[in-house]
Short mmCIF file of C-alpha atoms and ligand atoms in Angstrom, two decimals:
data_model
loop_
_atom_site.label_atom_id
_atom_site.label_comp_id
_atom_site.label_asym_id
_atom_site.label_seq_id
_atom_site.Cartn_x
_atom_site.Cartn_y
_atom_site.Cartn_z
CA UNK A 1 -56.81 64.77 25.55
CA UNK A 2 -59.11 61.47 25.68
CA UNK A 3 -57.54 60.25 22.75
CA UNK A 4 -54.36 60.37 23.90
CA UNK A 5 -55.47 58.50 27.00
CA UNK A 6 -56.93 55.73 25.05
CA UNK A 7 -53.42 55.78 22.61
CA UNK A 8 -51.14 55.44 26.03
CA UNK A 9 -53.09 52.61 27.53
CA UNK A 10 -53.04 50.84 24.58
CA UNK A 11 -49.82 51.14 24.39
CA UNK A 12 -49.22 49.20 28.03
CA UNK A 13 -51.88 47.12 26.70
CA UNK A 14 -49.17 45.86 23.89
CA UNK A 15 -46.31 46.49 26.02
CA UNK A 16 -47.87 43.97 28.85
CA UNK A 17 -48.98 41.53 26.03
CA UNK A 18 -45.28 41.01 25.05
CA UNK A 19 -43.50 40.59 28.31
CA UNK A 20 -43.08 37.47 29.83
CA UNK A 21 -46.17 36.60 32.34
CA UNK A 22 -44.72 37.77 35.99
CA UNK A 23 -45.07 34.76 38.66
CA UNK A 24 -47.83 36.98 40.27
CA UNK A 25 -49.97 36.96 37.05
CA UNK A 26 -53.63 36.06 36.94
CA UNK A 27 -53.46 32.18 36.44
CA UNK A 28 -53.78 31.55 32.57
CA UNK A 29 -57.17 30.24 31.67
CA UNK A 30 -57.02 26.42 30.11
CA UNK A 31 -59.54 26.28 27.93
CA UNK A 32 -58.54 28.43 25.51
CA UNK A 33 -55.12 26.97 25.22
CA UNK A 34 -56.69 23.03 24.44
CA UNK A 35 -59.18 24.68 22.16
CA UNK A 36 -56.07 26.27 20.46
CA UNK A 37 -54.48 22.55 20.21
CA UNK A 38 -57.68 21.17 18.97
CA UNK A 39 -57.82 24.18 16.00
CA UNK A 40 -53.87 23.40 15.43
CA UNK A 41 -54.79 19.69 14.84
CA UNK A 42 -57.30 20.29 13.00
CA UNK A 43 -55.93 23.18 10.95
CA UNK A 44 -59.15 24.71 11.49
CA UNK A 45 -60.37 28.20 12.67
CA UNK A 46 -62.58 29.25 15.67
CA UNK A 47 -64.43 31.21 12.83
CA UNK A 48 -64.64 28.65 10.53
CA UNK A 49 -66.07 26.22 13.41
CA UNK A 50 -68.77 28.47 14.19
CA UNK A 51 -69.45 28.73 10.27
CA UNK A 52 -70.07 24.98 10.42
CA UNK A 53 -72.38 24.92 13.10
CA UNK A 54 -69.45 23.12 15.66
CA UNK A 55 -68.74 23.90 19.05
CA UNK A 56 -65.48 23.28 21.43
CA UNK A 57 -65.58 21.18 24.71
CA UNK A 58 -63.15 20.89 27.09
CA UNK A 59 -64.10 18.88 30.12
CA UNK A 60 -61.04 18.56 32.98
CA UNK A 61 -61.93 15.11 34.72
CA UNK A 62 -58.57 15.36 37.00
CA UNK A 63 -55.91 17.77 38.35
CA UNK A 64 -53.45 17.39 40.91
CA UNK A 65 -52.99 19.45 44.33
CA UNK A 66 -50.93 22.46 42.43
CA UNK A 67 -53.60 22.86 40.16
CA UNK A 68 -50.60 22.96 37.92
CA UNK A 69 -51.42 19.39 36.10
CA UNK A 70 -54.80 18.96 34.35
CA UNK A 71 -56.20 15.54 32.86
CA UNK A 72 -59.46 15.83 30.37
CA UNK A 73 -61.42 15.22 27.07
CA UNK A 74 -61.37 17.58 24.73
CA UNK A 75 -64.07 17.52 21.86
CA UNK A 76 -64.94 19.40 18.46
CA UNK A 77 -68.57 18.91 18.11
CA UNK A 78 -69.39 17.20 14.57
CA UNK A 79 -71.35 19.14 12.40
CA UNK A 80 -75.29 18.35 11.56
CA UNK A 81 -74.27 16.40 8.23
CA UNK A 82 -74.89 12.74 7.34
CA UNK A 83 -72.74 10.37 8.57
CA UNK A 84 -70.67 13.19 10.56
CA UNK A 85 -69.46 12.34 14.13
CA UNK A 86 -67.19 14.84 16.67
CA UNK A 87 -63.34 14.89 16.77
CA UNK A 88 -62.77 13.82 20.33
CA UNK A 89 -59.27 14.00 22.02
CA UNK A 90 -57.89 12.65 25.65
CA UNK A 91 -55.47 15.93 26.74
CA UNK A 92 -52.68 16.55 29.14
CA UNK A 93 -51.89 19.78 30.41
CA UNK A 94 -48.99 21.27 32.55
CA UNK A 95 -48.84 24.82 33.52
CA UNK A 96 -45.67 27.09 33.97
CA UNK A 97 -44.56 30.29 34.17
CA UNK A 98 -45.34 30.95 30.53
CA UNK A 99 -49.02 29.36 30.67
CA UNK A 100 -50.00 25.68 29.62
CA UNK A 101 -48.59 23.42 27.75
CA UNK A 102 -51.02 21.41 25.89
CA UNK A 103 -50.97 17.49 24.23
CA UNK A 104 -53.46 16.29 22.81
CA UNK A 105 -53.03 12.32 22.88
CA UNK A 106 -52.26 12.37 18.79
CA UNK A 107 -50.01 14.41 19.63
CA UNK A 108 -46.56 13.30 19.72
CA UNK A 109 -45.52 14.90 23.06
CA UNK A 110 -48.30 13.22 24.73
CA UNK A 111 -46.22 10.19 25.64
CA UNK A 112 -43.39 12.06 27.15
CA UNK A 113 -46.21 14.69 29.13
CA UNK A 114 -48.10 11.03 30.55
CA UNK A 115 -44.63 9.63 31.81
CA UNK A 116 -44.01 13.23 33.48
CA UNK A 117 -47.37 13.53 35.01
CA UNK A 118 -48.16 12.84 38.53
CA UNK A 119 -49.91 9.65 39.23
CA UNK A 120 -53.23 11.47 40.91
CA UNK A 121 -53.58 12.84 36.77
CA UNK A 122 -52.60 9.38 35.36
CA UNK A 123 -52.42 6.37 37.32
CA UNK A 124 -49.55 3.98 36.49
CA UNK A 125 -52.22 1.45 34.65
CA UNK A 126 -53.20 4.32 32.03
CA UNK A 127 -49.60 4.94 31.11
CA UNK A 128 -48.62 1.51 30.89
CA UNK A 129 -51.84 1.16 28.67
CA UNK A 130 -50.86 4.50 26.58
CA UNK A 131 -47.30 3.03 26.18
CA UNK A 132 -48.30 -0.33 25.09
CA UNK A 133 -50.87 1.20 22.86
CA UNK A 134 -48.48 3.64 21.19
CA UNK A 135 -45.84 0.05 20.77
CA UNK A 136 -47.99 -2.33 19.51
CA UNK A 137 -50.16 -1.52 16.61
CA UNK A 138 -49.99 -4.79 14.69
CA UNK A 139 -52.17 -7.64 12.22
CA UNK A 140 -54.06 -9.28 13.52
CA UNK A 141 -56.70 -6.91 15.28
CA UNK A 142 -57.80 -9.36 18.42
CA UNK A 143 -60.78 -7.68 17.85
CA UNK A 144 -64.38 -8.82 18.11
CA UNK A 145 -67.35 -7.35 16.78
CA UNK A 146 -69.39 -5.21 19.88
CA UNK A 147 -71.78 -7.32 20.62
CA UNK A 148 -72.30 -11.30 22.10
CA UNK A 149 -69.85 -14.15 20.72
CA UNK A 150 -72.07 -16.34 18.23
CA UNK A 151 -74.58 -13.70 18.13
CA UNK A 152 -75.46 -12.01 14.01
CA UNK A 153 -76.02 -8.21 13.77
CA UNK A 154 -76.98 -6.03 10.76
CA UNK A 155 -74.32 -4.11 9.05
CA UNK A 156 -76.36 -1.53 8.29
CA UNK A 157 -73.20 0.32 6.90
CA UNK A 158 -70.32 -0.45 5.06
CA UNK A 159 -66.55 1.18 5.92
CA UNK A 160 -66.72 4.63 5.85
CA UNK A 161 -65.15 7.35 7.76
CA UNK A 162 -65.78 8.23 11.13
CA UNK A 163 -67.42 11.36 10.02
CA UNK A 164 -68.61 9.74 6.89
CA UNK A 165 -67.46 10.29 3.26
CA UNK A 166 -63.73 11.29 4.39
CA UNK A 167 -60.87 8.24 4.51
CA UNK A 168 -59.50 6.44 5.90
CA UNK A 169 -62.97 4.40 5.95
CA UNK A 170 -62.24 3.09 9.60
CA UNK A 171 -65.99 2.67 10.80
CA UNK A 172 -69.06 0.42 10.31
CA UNK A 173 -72.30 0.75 11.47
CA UNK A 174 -74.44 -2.47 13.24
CA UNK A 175 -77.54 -3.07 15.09
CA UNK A 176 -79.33 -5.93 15.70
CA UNK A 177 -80.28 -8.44 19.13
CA UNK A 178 -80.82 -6.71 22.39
CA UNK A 179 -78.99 -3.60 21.33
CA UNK A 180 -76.58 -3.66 24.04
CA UNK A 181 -72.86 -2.74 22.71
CA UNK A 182 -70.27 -4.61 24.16
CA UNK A 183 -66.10 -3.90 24.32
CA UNK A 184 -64.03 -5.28 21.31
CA UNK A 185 -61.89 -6.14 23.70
CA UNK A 186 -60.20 -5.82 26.93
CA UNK A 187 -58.52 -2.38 27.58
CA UNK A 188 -58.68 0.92 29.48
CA UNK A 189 -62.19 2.79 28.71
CA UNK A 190 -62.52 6.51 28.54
CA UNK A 191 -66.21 8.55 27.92
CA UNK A 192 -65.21 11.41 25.34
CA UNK A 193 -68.18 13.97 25.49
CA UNK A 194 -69.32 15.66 27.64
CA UNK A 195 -73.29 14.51 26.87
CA UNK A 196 -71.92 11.10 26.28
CA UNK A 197 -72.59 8.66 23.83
CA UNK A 198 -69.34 8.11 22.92
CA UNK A 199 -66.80 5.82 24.71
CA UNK A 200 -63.36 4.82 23.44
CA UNK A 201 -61.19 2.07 24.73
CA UNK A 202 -57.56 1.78 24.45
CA UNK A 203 -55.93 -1.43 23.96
CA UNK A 204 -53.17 -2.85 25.22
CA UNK A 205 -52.21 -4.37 21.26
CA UNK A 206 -51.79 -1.27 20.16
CA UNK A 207 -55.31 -0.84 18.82
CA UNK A 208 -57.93 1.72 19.69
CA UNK A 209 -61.87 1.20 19.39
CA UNK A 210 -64.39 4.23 19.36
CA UNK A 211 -68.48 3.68 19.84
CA UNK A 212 -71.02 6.38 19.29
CA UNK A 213 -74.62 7.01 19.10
CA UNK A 214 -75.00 5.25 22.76
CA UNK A 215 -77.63 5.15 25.01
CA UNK A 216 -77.93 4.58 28.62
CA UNK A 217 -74.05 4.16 28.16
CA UNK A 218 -71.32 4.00 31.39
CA UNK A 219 -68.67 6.67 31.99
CA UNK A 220 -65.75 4.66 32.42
CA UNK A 221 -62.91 7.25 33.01
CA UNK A 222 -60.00 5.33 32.57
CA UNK A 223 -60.88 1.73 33.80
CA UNK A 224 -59.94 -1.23 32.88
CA UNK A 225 -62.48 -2.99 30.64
CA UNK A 226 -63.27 -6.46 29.78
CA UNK A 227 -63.40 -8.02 26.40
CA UNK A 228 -67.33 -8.16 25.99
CA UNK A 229 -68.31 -5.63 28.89
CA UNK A 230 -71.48 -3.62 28.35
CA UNK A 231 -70.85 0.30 27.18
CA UNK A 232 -74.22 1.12 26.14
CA UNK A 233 -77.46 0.43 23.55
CA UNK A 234 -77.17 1.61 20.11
CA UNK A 235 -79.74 4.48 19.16
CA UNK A 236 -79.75 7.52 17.37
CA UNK A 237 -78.39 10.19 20.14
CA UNK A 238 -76.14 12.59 18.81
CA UNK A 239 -75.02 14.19 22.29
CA UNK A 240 -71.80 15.53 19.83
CA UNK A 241 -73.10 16.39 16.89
CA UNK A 242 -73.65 14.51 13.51
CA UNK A 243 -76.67 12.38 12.55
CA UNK A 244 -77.85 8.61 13.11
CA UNK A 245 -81.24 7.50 10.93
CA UNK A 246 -81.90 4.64 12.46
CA UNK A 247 -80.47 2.93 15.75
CA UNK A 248 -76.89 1.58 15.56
CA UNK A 249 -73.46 1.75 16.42
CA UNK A 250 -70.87 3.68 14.65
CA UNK A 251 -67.75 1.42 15.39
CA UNK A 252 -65.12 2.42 14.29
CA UNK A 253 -61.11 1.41 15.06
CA UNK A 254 -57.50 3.19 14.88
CA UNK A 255 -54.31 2.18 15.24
CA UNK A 256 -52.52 3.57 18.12
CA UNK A 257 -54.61 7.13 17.73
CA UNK A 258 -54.57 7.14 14.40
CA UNK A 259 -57.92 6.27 12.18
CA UNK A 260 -56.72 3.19 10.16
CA UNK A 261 -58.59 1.82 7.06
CA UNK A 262 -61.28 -1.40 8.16
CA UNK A 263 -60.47 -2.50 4.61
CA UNK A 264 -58.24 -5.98 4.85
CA UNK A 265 -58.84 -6.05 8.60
CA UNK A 266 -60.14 -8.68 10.05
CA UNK A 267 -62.38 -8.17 13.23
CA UNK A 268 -64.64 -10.85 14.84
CA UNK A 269 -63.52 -13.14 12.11
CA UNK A 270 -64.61 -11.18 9.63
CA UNK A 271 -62.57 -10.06 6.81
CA UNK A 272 -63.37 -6.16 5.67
CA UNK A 273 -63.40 -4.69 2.53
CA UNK A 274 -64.85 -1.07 1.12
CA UNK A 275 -66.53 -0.52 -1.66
CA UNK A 276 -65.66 2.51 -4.06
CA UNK A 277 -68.41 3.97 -2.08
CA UNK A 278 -68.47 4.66 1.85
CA UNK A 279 -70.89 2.92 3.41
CA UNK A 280 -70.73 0.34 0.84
CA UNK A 281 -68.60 -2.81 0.48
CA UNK A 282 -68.73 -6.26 2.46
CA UNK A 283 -67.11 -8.50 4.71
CA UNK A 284 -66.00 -12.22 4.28
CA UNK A 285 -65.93 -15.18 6.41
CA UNK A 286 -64.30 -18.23 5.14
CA UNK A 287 -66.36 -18.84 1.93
CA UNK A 288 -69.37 -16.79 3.45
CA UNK A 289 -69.62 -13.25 2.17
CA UNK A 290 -71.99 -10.68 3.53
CA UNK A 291 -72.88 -7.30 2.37
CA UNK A 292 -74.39 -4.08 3.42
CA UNK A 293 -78.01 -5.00 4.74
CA UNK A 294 -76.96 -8.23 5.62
CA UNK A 295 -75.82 -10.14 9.31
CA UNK A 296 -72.29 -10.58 10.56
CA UNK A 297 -72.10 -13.43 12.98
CA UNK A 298 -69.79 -12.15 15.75
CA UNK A 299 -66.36 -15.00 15.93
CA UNK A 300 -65.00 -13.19 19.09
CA UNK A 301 -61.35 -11.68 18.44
CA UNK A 302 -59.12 -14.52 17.79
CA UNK A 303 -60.70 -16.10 14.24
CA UNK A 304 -58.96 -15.53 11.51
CA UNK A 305 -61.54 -15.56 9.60
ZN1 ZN B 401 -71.24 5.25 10.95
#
Protein backbone atom coordinates (compact mmCIF):
# COMPACT_ATOMS: atom_id res chain seq x y z
CA UNK A 1 0.00 0.00 0.00
CA UNK A 2 2.78 2.78 0.85
CA UNK A 3 4.57 1.89 -2.08
CA UNK A 4 2.04 2.38 -4.27
CA UNK A 5 1.45 5.79 -2.75
CA UNK A 6 4.94 6.85 -3.26
CA UNK A 7 4.72 5.19 -7.19
CA UNK A 8 1.35 7.46 -7.87
CA UNK A 9 2.78 10.69 -6.61
CA UNK A 10 5.66 10.29 -8.45
CA UNK A 11 3.92 9.81 -11.15
CA UNK A 12 2.09 13.54 -10.88
CA UNK A 13 5.45 14.47 -9.89
CA UNK A 14 6.57 13.65 -13.74
CA UNK A 15 3.29 14.35 -15.10
CA UNK A 16 3.45 18.12 -13.52
CA UNK A 17 7.18 18.38 -14.57
CA UNK A 18 6.15 18.04 -18.27
CA UNK A 19 3.19 20.30 -18.62
CA UNK A 20 3.50 23.68 -19.47
CA UNK A 21 3.85 26.03 -16.15
CA UNK A 22 0.01 27.27 -15.50
CA UNK A 23 -0.12 31.30 -15.19
CA UNK A 24 -0.87 30.62 -11.44
CA UNK A 25 2.47 28.76 -10.92
CA UNK A 26 4.94 29.54 -8.18
CA UNK A 27 7.14 32.30 -9.88
CA UNK A 28 10.27 30.45 -11.38
CA UNK A 29 13.34 31.07 -9.32
CA UNK A 30 16.25 33.13 -11.42
CA UNK A 31 19.13 32.00 -10.20
CA UNK A 32 19.18 28.79 -11.26
CA UNK A 33 18.30 29.63 -14.78
CA UNK A 34 21.64 32.33 -15.15
CA UNK A 35 23.69 29.73 -13.37
CA UNK A 36 22.41 27.32 -16.13
CA UNK A 37 23.60 30.05 -18.88
CA UNK A 38 26.84 30.51 -17.15
CA UNK A 39 27.43 26.32 -17.17
CA UNK A 40 26.12 26.43 -21.01
CA UNK A 41 28.87 29.04 -21.77
CA UNK A 42 31.16 27.54 -20.17
CA UNK A 43 30.38 23.95 -21.14
CA UNK A 44 30.96 23.19 -17.66
CA UNK A 45 29.05 21.20 -14.93
CA UNK A 46 27.63 22.28 -11.49
CA UNK A 47 29.57 19.07 -10.37
CA UNK A 48 32.54 19.70 -12.02
CA UNK A 49 32.55 23.43 -10.50
CA UNK A 50 32.32 22.24 -7.12
CA UNK A 51 35.23 19.66 -8.01
CA UNK A 52 37.34 22.74 -8.74
CA UNK A 53 36.77 24.51 -5.73
CA UNK A 54 34.36 27.39 -7.82
CA UNK A 55 31.28 28.81 -6.79
CA UNK A 56 28.24 30.63 -8.82
CA UNK A 57 27.10 34.31 -8.16
CA UNK A 58 24.33 35.89 -9.37
CA UNK A 59 23.78 39.37 -8.05
CA UNK A 60 20.36 41.25 -9.62
CA UNK A 61 21.37 45.07 -9.37
CA UNK A 62 17.91 46.14 -11.21
CA UNK A 63 14.37 44.96 -12.08
CA UNK A 64 11.50 46.72 -13.27
CA UNK A 65 7.89 47.17 -11.57
CA UNK A 66 6.58 43.54 -13.02
CA UNK A 67 9.35 41.95 -11.53
CA UNK A 68 9.24 40.39 -14.94
CA UNK A 69 12.71 42.13 -16.22
CA UNK A 70 15.91 41.54 -14.21
CA UNK A 71 19.39 43.38 -14.82
CA UNK A 72 22.67 41.76 -12.95
CA UNK A 73 26.28 40.29 -12.82
CA UNK A 74 26.67 37.00 -12.97
CA UNK A 75 30.08 35.40 -11.86
CA UNK A 76 31.93 31.87 -11.83
CA UNK A 77 34.34 32.18 -9.06
CA UNK A 78 38.05 31.41 -10.38
CA UNK A 79 39.60 28.62 -8.91
CA UNK A 80 42.66 28.88 -6.18
CA UNK A 81 45.37 28.35 -9.07
CA UNK A 82 48.15 30.72 -10.18
CA UNK A 83 47.35 33.27 -12.33
CA UNK A 84 43.48 32.18 -12.30
CA UNK A 85 40.83 34.98 -12.20
CA UNK A 86 36.63 34.46 -12.23
CA UNK A 87 34.50 34.34 -15.43
CA UNK A 88 32.30 37.34 -14.87
CA UNK A 89 29.20 38.10 -17.09
CA UNK A 90 26.66 41.33 -17.28
CA UNK A 91 22.99 39.31 -17.75
CA UNK A 92 19.55 40.18 -18.93
CA UNK A 93 16.65 38.37 -17.96
CA UNK A 94 12.90 38.38 -19.04
CA UNK A 95 10.38 36.17 -17.54
CA UNK A 96 7.25 34.52 -19.24
CA UNK A 97 4.92 32.06 -18.99
CA UNK A 98 7.49 29.35 -19.56
CA UNK A 99 10.14 30.84 -16.94
CA UNK A 100 13.22 33.14 -17.82
CA UNK A 101 14.89 33.74 -20.55
CA UNK A 102 18.46 34.28 -19.94
CA UNK A 103 21.54 36.37 -22.02
CA UNK A 104 24.43 36.55 -20.89
CA UNK A 105 26.15 39.71 -22.62
CA UNK A 106 28.50 37.15 -24.89
CA UNK A 107 25.72 35.96 -25.74
CA UNK A 108 24.38 36.76 -29.02
CA UNK A 109 20.75 37.49 -28.01
CA UNK A 110 21.93 39.95 -25.57
CA UNK A 111 21.72 42.82 -28.03
CA UNK A 112 18.24 42.16 -29.17
CA UNK A 113 17.06 41.39 -25.06
CA UNK A 114 18.94 45.23 -24.18
CA UNK A 115 16.94 46.97 -27.10
CA UNK A 116 13.66 45.12 -25.70
CA UNK A 117 14.25 45.94 -22.13
CA UNK A 118 12.61 48.67 -20.31
CA UNK A 119 14.65 51.69 -19.65
CA UNK A 120 14.35 51.40 -15.54
CA UNK A 121 16.68 47.80 -16.42
CA UNK A 122 18.86 49.64 -19.02
CA UNK A 123 18.93 53.21 -19.44
CA UNK A 124 19.19 54.48 -23.04
CA UNK A 125 23.13 55.47 -22.40
CA UNK A 126 24.00 51.63 -21.61
CA UNK A 127 22.41 50.44 -24.81
CA UNK A 128 23.75 52.98 -26.93
CA UNK A 129 27.16 52.03 -25.21
CA UNK A 130 26.39 48.08 -25.72
CA UNK A 131 25.51 48.86 -29.40
CA UNK A 132 28.48 50.88 -30.17
CA UNK A 133 30.59 48.42 -28.35
CA UNK A 134 29.24 45.38 -30.19
CA UNK A 135 29.93 47.85 -33.85
CA UNK A 136 33.13 49.05 -33.36
CA UNK A 137 35.85 46.72 -32.40
CA UNK A 138 38.72 48.13 -34.46
CA UNK A 139 42.99 48.96 -34.60
CA UNK A 140 43.92 51.12 -33.06
CA UNK A 141 42.93 50.42 -29.28
CA UNK A 142 42.61 54.32 -27.95
CA UNK A 143 43.73 52.76 -25.07
CA UNK A 144 46.03 53.96 -22.31
CA UNK A 145 47.78 52.09 -19.82
CA UNK A 146 45.67 52.37 -16.10
CA UNK A 147 47.49 54.58 -14.51
CA UNK A 148 48.75 58.66 -14.88
CA UNK A 149 49.82 59.97 -18.50
CA UNK A 150 53.80 60.27 -18.39
CA UNK A 151 53.88 58.22 -15.37
CA UNK A 152 56.31 54.40 -15.69
CA UNK A 153 54.87 51.27 -13.98
CA UNK A 154 56.34 47.74 -13.60
CA UNK A 155 55.13 45.07 -15.87
CA UNK A 156 55.44 42.64 -13.54
CA UNK A 157 53.78 40.22 -16.13
CA UNK A 158 53.90 39.59 -19.57
CA UNK A 159 50.50 38.69 -21.86
CA UNK A 160 48.90 35.92 -20.53
CA UNK A 161 45.40 34.87 -20.14
CA UNK A 162 42.99 36.26 -17.96
CA UNK A 163 43.04 33.16 -15.92
CA UNK A 164 46.63 32.58 -16.73
CA UNK A 165 48.22 29.89 -18.96
CA UNK A 166 44.97 29.65 -21.31
CA UNK A 167 44.91 32.02 -24.76
CA UNK A 168 44.13 34.25 -26.00
CA UNK A 169 46.96 36.02 -23.75
CA UNK A 170 44.74 39.25 -23.36
CA UNK A 171 46.12 40.47 -19.85
CA UNK A 172 49.21 42.06 -18.24
CA UNK A 173 49.96 42.64 -14.92
CA UNK A 174 51.51 46.34 -13.52
CA UNK A 175 52.19 48.07 -10.36
CA UNK A 176 54.15 50.77 -9.61
CA UNK A 177 53.58 54.89 -8.30
CA UNK A 178 50.76 55.53 -5.94
CA UNK A 179 48.96 52.35 -6.82
CA UNK A 180 45.86 53.96 -7.80
CA UNK A 181 44.34 52.27 -11.16
CA UNK A 182 42.91 54.54 -13.43
CA UNK A 183 40.23 53.92 -16.64
CA UNK A 184 41.89 53.10 -20.09
CA UNK A 185 39.55 55.15 -21.25
CA UNK A 186 36.29 56.81 -21.27
CA UNK A 187 33.22 54.42 -21.23
CA UNK A 188 30.35 52.97 -19.18
CA UNK A 189 31.80 51.15 -15.86
CA UNK A 190 30.23 48.13 -14.35
CA UNK A 191 31.58 46.28 -10.76
CA UNK A 192 31.38 42.40 -11.64
CA UNK A 193 31.56 40.58 -8.17
CA UNK A 194 29.85 40.60 -5.75
CA UNK A 195 33.06 41.20 -3.10
CA UNK A 196 34.45 43.47 -5.68
CA UNK A 197 37.70 43.94 -6.95
CA UNK A 198 36.87 43.69 -10.26
CA UNK A 199 35.45 46.50 -12.50
CA UNK A 200 35.01 46.38 -16.27
CA UNK A 201 34.36 49.26 -18.55
CA UNK A 202 32.76 49.19 -21.84
CA UNK A 203 33.85 51.36 -24.55
CA UNK A 204 32.23 53.14 -26.87
CA UNK A 205 35.20 51.89 -29.80
CA UNK A 206 34.16 48.75 -29.51
CA UNK A 207 36.73 47.73 -26.92
CA UNK A 208 36.24 46.34 -23.45
CA UNK A 209 38.79 46.72 -20.42
CA UNK A 210 38.63 44.39 -17.24
CA UNK A 211 40.75 45.28 -13.77
CA UNK A 212 41.11 42.90 -10.90
CA UNK A 213 42.84 42.43 -7.70
CA UNK A 214 41.42 46.07 -6.53
CA UNK A 215 41.33 47.62 -3.44
CA UNK A 216 39.31 50.29 -1.94
CA UNK A 217 37.77 50.19 -5.56
CA UNK A 218 34.21 52.19 -6.64
CA UNK A 219 31.05 50.34 -7.70
CA UNK A 220 30.21 52.09 -10.71
CA UNK A 221 27.01 50.28 -11.97
CA UNK A 222 26.73 51.43 -15.28
CA UNK A 223 28.16 55.06 -15.31
CA UNK A 224 29.78 56.80 -17.50
CA UNK A 225 33.54 56.92 -16.87
CA UNK A 226 36.28 59.17 -17.75
CA UNK A 227 39.45 58.35 -19.55
CA UNK A 228 41.88 58.36 -16.44
CA UNK A 229 39.15 58.17 -13.55
CA UNK A 230 40.19 56.36 -10.38
CA UNK A 231 38.69 52.53 -10.01
CA UNK A 232 40.77 51.38 -7.28
CA UNK A 233 44.60 50.46 -5.82
CA UNK A 234 46.21 47.41 -7.03
CA UNK A 235 46.79 44.66 -4.23
CA UNK A 236 46.48 41.17 -3.87
CA UNK A 237 42.53 40.70 -2.98
CA UNK A 238 41.05 37.90 -4.58
CA UNK A 239 37.27 38.71 -3.58
CA UNK A 240 36.57 36.02 -6.82
CA UNK A 241 38.83 33.61 -6.60
CA UNK A 242 42.38 33.05 -8.14
CA UNK A 243 45.71 34.25 -6.71
CA UNK A 244 47.84 37.63 -6.81
CA UNK A 245 51.69 37.31 -5.19
CA UNK A 246 52.43 40.52 -5.02
CA UNK A 247 50.27 43.83 -5.52
CA UNK A 248 49.19 44.64 -9.10
CA UNK A 249 46.69 44.91 -11.60
CA UNK A 250 45.57 42.20 -13.83
CA UNK A 251 44.54 44.32 -16.96
CA UNK A 252 43.39 42.76 -19.28
CA UNK A 253 41.24 43.87 -22.72
CA UNK A 254 38.56 42.22 -25.23
CA UNK A 255 37.14 43.11 -28.14
CA UNK A 256 33.52 43.71 -28.02
CA UNK A 257 33.11 40.74 -25.16
CA UNK A 258 35.36 38.69 -26.52
CA UNK A 259 39.09 38.15 -24.87
CA UNK A 260 41.38 39.31 -27.78
CA UNK A 261 45.17 38.57 -27.91
CA UNK A 262 47.47 41.90 -26.32
CA UNK A 263 50.01 40.56 -28.82
CA UNK A 264 50.41 43.38 -31.83
CA UNK A 265 48.20 45.75 -29.84
CA UNK A 266 49.22 48.76 -29.08
CA UNK A 267 47.98 50.38 -25.73
CA UNK A 268 49.42 53.57 -24.11
CA UNK A 269 51.85 53.68 -26.96
CA UNK A 270 53.14 50.65 -26.33
CA UNK A 271 53.41 47.96 -28.80
CA UNK A 272 52.66 44.22 -27.22
CA UNK A 273 54.09 41.13 -27.93
CA UNK A 274 54.00 37.47 -26.01
CA UNK A 275 56.52 35.40 -25.50
CA UNK A 276 56.17 31.50 -26.14
CA UNK A 277 55.55 31.66 -22.50
CA UNK A 278 52.55 33.52 -20.64
CA UNK A 279 53.64 35.94 -18.58
CA UNK A 280 56.60 36.40 -20.64
CA UNK A 281 57.30 38.60 -23.69
CA UNK A 282 57.75 42.54 -24.00
CA UNK A 283 56.47 45.62 -25.25
CA UNK A 284 58.05 48.26 -27.66
CA UNK A 285 58.04 51.90 -27.91
CA UNK A 286 59.57 53.47 -30.86
CA UNK A 287 63.17 52.08 -30.62
CA UNK A 288 62.70 51.49 -26.74
CA UNK A 289 61.93 47.93 -25.80
CA UNK A 290 60.97 46.82 -22.35
CA UNK A 291 60.53 43.46 -20.88
CA UNK A 292 59.00 41.62 -18.06
CA UNK A 293 60.48 43.29 -14.78
CA UNK A 294 60.94 46.34 -16.46
CA UNK A 295 58.78 50.06 -16.61
CA UNK A 296 56.27 51.04 -19.25
CA UNK A 297 55.94 54.76 -19.44
CA UNK A 298 52.19 55.35 -19.84
CA UNK A 299 51.67 57.59 -23.67
CA UNK A 300 47.88 58.03 -22.92
CA UNK A 301 45.64 56.30 -25.75
CA UNK A 302 46.33 58.07 -28.89
CA UNK A 303 50.37 57.21 -29.53
CA UNK A 304 51.04 55.02 -31.89
CA UNK A 305 53.72 53.98 -30.48
ZN1 LIG B 1 47.50 38.72 -14.45
Amino acid sequence: MGRRRVTVVALITLLAAALPLPATAAPAPLEPAVVQAMLIERTATAAGLTAQGRAAEVDVRRRDVTGDWVFGSAVLTAPAVEGAAPDAWLFLARRSGRGWLVALDTDRGFAGLAADSPESVLSAGEKATFAANARNAAAPTGLALPYPAGVAWTMIGGPHGWSGQPRPWSSVDLNGGDRRVLAGQSGRAYWMCRNGGHIRIIHDNGWTTEYYHLLNEIKPDGAPIKLGDYLGLTSTRIPCGGSAGSNHVHYAVKKGTAWTALNGLTIGGWNFREGTRAYSGYATHQSVRRNVGQTLTNHGPDDPG
